[in-house]
Each structure stands twice: as C-alpha cells, then as structure tokens.
PDB file of C-alpha atoms in Angstrom:
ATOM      1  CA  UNK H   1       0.000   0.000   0.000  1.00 87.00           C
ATOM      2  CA  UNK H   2       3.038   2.612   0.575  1.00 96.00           C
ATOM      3  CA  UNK H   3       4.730   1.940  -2.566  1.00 97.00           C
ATOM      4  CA  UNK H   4       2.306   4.297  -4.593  1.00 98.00           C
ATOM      5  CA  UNK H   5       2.432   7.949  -6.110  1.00 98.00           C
ATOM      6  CA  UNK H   6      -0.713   8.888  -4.692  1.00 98.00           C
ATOM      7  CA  UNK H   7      -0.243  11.195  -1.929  1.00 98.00           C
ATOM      8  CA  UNK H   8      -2.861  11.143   0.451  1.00 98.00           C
ATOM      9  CA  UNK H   9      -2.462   7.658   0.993  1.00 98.00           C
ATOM     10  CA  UNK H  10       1.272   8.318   2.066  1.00 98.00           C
ATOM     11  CA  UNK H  11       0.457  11.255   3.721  1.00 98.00           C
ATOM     12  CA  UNK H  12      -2.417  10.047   6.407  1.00 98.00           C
ATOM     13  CA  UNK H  13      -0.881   7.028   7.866  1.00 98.00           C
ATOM     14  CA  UNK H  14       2.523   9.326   8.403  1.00 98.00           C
ATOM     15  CA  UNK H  15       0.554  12.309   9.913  1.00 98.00           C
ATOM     16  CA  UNK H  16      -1.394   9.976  12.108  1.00 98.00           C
ATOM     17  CA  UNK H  17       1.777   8.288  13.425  1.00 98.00           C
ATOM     18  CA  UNK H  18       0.745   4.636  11.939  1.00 98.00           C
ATOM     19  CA  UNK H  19       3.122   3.172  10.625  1.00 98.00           C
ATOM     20  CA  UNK H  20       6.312   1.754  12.793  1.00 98.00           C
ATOM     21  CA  UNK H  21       9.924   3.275  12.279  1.00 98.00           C
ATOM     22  CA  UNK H  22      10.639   1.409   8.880  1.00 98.00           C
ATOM     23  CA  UNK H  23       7.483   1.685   7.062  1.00 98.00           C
ATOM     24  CA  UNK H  24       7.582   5.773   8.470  1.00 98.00           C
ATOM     25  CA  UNK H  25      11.322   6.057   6.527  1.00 98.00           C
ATOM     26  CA  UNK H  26       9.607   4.120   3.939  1.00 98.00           C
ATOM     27  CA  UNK H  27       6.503   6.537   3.352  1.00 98.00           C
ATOM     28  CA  UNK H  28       8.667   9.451   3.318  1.00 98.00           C
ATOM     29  CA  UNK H  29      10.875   8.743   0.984  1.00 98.00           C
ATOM     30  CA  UNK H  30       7.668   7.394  -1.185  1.00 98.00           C
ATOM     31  CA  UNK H  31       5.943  11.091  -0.756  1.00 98.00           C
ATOM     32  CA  UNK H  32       8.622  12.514  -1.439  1.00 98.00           C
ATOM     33  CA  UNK H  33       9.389  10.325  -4.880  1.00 98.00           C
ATOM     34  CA  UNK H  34       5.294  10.791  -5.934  1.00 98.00           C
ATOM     35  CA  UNK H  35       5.632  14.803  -5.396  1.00 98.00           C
ATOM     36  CA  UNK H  36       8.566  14.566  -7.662  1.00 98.00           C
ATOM     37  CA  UNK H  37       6.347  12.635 -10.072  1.00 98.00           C
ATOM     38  CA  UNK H  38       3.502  14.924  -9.743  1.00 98.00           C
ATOM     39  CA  UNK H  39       6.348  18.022 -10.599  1.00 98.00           C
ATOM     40  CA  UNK H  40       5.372  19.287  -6.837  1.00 98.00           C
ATOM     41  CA  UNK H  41       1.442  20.296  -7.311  1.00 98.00           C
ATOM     42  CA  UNK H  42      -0.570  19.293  -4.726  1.00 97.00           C
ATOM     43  CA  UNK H  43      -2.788  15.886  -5.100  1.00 96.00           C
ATOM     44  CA  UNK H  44      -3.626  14.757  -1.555  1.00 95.00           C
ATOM     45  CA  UNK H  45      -7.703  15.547  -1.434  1.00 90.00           C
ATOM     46  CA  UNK H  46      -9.970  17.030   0.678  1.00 90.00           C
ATOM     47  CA  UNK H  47      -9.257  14.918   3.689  1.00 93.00           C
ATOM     48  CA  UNK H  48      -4.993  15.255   3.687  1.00 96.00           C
ATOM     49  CA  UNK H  49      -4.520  18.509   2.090  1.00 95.00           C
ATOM     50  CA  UNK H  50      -4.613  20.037   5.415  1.00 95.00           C
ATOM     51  CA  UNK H  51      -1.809  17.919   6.430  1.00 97.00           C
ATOM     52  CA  UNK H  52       0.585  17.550   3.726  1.00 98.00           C
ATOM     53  CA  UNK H  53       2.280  20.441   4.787  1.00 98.00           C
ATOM     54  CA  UNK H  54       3.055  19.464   8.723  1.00 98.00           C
ATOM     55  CA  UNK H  55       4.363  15.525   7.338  1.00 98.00           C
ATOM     56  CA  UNK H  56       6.713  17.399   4.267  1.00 98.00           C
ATOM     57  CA  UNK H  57       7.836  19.506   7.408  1.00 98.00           C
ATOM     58  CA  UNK H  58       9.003  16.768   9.600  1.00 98.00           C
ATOM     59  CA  UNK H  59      10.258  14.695   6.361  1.00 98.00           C
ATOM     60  CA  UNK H  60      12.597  18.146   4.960  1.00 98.00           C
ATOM     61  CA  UNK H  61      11.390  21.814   5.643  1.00 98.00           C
ATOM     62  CA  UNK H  62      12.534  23.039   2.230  1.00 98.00           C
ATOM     63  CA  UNK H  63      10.328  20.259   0.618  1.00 98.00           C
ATOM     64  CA  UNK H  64       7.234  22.042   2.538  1.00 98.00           C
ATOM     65  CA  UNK H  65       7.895  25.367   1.115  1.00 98.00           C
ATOM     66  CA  UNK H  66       8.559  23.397  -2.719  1.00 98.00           C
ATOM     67  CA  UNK H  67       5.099  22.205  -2.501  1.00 98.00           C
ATOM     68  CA  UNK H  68       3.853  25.391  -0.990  1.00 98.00           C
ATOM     69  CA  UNK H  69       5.940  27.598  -3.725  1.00 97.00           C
ATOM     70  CA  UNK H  70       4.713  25.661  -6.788  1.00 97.00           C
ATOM     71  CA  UNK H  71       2.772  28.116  -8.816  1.00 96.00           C
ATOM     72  CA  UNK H  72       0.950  25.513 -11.288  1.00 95.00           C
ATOM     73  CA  UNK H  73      -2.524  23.931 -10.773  1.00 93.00           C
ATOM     74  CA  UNK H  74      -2.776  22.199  -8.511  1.00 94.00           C
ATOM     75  CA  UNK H  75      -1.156  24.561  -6.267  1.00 95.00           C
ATOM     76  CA  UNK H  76      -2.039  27.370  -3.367  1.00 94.00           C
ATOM     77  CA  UNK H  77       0.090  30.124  -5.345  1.00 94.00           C
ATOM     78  CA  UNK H  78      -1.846  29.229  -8.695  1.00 93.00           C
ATOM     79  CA  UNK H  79      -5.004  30.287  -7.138  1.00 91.00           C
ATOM     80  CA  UNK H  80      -3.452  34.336  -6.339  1.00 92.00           C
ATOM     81  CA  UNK H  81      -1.386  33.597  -9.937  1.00 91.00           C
ATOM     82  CA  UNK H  82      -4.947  33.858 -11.579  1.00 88.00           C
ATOM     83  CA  UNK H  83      -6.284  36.364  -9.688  1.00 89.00           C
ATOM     84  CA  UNK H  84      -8.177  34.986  -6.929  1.00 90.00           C
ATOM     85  CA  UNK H  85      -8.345  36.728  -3.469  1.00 90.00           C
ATOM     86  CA  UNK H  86      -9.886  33.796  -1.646  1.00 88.00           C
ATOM     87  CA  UNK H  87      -9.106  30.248  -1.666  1.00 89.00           C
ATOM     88  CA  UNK H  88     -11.043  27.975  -4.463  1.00 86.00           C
ATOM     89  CA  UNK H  89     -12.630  25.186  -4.218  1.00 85.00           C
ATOM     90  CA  UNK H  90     -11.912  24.394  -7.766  1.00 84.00           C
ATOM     91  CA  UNK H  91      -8.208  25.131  -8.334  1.00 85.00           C
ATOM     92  CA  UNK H  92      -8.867  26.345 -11.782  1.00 82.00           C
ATOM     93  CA  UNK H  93     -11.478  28.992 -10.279  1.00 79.00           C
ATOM     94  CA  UNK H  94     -13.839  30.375 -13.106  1.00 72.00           C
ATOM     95  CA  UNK H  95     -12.351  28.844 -15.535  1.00 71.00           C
ATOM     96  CA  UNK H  96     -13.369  25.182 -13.771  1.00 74.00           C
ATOM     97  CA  UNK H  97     -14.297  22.571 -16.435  1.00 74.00           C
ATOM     98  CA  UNK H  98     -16.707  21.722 -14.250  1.00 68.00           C
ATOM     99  CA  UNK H  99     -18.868  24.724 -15.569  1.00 62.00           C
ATOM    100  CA  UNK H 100     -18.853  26.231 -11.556  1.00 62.00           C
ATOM    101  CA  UNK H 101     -16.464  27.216  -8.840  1.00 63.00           C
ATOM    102  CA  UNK H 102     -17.994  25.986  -5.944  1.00 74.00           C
ATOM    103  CA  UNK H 103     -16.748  27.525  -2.980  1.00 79.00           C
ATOM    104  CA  UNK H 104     -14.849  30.883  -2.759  1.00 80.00           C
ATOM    105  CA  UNK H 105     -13.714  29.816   0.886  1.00 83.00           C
ATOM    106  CA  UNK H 106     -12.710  26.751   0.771  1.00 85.00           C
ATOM    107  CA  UNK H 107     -11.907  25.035   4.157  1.00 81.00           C
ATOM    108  CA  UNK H 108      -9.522  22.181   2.858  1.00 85.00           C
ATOM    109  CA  UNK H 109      -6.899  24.100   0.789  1.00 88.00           C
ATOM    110  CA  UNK H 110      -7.623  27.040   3.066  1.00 88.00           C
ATOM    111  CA  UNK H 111      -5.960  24.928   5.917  1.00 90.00           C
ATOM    112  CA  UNK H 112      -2.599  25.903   4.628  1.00 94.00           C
ATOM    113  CA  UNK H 113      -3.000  29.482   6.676  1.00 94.00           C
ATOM    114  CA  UNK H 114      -2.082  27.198  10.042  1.00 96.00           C
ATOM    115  CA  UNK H 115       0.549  26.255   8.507  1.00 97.00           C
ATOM    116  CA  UNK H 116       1.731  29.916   7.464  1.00 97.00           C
ATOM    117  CA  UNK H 117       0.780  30.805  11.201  1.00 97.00           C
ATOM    118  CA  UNK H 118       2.419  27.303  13.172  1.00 97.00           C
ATOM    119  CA  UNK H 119       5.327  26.865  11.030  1.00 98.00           C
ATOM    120  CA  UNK H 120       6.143  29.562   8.722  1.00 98.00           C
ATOM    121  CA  UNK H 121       5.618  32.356  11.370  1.00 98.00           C
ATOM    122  CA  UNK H 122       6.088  29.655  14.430  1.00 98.00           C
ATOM    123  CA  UNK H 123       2.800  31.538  16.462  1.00 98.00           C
ATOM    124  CA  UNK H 124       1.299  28.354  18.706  1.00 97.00           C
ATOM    125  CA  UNK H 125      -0.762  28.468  21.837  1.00 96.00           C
ATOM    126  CA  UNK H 126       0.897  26.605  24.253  1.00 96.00           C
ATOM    127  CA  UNK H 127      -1.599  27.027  27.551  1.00 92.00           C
ATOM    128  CA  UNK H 128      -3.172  29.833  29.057  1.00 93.00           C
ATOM    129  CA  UNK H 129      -1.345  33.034  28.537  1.00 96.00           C
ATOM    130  CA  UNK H 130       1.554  31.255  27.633  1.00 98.00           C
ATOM    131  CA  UNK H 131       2.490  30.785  23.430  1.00 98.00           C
ATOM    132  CA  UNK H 132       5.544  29.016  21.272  1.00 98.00           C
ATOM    133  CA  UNK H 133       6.949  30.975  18.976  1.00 98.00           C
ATOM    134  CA  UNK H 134       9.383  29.041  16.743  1.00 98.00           C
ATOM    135  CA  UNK H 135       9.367  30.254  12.922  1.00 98.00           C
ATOM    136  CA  UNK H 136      11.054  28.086  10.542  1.00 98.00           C
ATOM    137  CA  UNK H 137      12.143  30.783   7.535  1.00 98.00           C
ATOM    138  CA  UNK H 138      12.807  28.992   4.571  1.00 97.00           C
ATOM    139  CA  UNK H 139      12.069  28.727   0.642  1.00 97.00           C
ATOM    140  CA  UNK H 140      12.495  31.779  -1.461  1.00 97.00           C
ATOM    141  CA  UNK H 141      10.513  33.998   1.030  1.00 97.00           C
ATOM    142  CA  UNK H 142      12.540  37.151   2.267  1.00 98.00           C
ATOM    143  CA  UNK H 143       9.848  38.171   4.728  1.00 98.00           C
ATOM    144  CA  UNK H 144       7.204  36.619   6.407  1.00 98.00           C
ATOM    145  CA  UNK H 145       5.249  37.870   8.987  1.00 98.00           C
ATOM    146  CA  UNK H 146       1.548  37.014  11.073  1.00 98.00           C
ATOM    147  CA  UNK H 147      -0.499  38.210  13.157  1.00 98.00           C
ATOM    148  CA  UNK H 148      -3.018  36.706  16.028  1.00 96.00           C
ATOM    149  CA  UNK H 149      -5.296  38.488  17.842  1.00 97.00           C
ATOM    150  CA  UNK H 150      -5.825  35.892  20.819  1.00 96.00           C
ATOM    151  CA  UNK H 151      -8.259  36.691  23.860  1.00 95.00           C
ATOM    152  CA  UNK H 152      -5.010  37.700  25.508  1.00 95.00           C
ATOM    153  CA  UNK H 153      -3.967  40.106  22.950  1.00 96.00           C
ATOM    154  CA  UNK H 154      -2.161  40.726  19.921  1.00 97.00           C
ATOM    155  CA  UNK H 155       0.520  38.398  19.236  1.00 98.00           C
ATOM    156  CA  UNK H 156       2.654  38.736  16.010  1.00 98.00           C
ATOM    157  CA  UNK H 157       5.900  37.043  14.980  1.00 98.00           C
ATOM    158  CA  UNK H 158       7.738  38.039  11.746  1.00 98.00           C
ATOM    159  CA  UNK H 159      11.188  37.226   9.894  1.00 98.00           C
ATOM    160  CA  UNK H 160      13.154  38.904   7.336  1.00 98.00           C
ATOM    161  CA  UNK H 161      16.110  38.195   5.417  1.00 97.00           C
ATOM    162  CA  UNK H 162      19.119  40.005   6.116  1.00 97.00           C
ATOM    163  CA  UNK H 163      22.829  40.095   4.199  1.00 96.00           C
ATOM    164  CA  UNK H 164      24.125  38.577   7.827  1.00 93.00           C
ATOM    165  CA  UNK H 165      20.883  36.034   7.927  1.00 94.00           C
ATOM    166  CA  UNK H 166      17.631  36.071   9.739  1.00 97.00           C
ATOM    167  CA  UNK H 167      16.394  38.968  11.724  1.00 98.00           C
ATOM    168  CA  UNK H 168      13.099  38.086  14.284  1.00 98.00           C
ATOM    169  CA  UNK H 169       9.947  40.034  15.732  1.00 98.00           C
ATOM    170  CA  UNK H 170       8.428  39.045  18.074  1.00 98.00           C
ATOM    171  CA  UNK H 171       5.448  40.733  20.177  1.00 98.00           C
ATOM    172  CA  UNK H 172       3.293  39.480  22.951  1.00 98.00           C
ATOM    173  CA  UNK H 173       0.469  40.487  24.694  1.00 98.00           C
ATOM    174  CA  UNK H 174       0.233  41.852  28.189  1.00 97.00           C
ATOM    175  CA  UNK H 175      -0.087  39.519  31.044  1.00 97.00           C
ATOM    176  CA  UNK H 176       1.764  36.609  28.662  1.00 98.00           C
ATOM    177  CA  UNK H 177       4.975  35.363  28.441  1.00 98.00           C
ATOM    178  CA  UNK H 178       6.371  33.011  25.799  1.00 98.00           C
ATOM    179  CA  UNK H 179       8.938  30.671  24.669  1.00 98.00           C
ATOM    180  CA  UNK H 180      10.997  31.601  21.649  1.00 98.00           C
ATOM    181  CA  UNK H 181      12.694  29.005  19.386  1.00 98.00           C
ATOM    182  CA  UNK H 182      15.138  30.180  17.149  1.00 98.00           C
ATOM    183  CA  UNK H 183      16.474  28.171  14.249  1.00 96.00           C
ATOM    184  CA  UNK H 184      20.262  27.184  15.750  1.00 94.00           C
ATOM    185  CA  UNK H 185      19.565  29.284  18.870  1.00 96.00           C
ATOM    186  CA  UNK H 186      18.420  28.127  22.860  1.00 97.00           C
ATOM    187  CA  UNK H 187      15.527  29.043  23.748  1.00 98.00           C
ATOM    188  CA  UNK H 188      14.429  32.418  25.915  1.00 98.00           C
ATOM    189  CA  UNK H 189      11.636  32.523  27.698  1.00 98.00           C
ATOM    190  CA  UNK H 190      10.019  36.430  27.212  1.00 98.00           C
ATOM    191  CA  UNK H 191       7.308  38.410  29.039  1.00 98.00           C
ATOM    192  CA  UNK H 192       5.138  40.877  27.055  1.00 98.00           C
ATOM    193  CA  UNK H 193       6.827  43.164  24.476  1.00 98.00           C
ATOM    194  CA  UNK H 194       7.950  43.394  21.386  1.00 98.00           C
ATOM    195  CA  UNK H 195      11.223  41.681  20.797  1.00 98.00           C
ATOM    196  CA  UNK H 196      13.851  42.013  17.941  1.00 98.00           C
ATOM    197  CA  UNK H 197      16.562  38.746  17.437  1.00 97.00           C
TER     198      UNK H 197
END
C-alpha cells in the first residue's frame, strides 16, 4: 500500500503516526518520490490537504515550502497567480471545467494558513497566557510575517532576510509570556513586548 504515487495515501498514515519506524522512513521517501512525479502540485484531497504540509515539514522543511511555492494547478500560489483573493474550491477557479467554482472559501486548501501561522511564522498556543513561537524561515521567502489576535492580545511574529541572515519580531500580549525558538539558537523565555533577534 506505501509503494504508490498517490499522496494522500502516504500522507495520512505518516501524519497519524501509523506506521512503525521502517514503514515511516519508507513513506517518506515514497511522498517525497510521488511529489517529484507529480512536478510538486498538490494531489492529496480534501481529507490530507490540510496535512501535507506538517508531514513534508518533519520529512525536509525546504520540501514544505517546494510544494507550498509551486505556482501551477494544482497549487495554493496558482489560485493568487490567476487572480483569486480567496481560496477555491476548484483550483482552476472560473475557468473550472466543471462549468462552476464551488466555494470561494474553501476550508480544505484554506488549511494551509495554520501552517503559514504554526510553522512559517512559528505563532502556537501553548496554555493559558503562555504561546511558542518558533518560525522556521525557509524557501524563497525574504519576509514573512503574522499576526493573532488571541483573547489575551495581539501576538505577532515576523522574519526577514538580512545580508548577515535572519532577523526576528516578536510581540506578545500583556499579562503573557512566551517561549521563543530560534532556528540554531536556545531558547528564551520572554514576558510581554515586542522583541527584535
């Protein structure tokens, strides 16, 4: 069942954690193999679309933001590429064979803003008035940058690209603190502010 090129079928039992230690090295190396074959679009379904992203991440960061920076149908950035301000349920939009475009707000693909917000821009709640913040830069992106507003408050992390690496922003809300992870770096535990690394 693992030796196959379709995705969601590789993806599922790794993001689930089903599969013992040899089958998991197995899988990865498979998803990664049928995204080759697939030239990087996205072809997991409704179901593992929303997780593709968190398994490539464990498997090889840069492969999350290959998937995530593919521009062709089926792909997040083809959807902006065409002109869309929403996310489709159809990824070709108006121009669907289908003769409709469904939904303008589309929950499945739209899951991929966690994963800007969790990963890319490392916000995660992590108890009450307590958050992680551990971005993981990567890709061709020079900036990247989010913003929650949580019951506690604003919080916003934020990266750029500098000529002597990665520079960090970090701000949390009053009455918070919060554990920053750095790529390479310990990790500092901050109160509320707005931090600069």
């Amino acid at each position: 069942l693992l030796d196959t090129d379709r995705q969601a079928q590789l993806v599922r039992p790794l993001a689930f954690q089903l599969l013992d230690e040899a089958q998991t090295e197995y899988a990865q190396k498979r998803l990664l193999t049928a995204l080759e074959h697939f030239s990087w679009c996205v072809g997991t379904g409704f179901l593992s679309t929303p997780l593709i992203l968190d398994v490539l991440t464990e498997i090889d960061l840069e492969s999350a933001y290959r998937l995530l920076e593919n521009e062709e149908i089926p792909g997040w950035l083809s959807m902006p590429k065409n002109g869309a301000t929403t996310i489709w349920e159809a990824w070709e939009g108006p121009n669907s064979k289908s003769g409709g475009i469904g939904s303008l707000n589309h929950y499945s693909k739209g899951a991929v803003v966690a994963w800007l917000f969790d990963t890319m821009c490392g916000i995660r709640v992590d108890g009450e008035n307590h958050f992680v913040i551990a971005p993981h830069p990567g890709g061709h992106f020079t900036h990247a940058k989010a913003v929650y507003d949580s019951v506690y408050g604003r919080v916003e992390s934020g990266w750029e690209k500098t000529p002597n690496g990665w520079k960090y922003t970090v701000t949390i809300p009053a009455n918070c603190t919060a554990a920053v992870c750095l790529p390479g770096k310990e990790t500092v535990t901050v109160e509320s502010g707005t931090y600069t690394f």
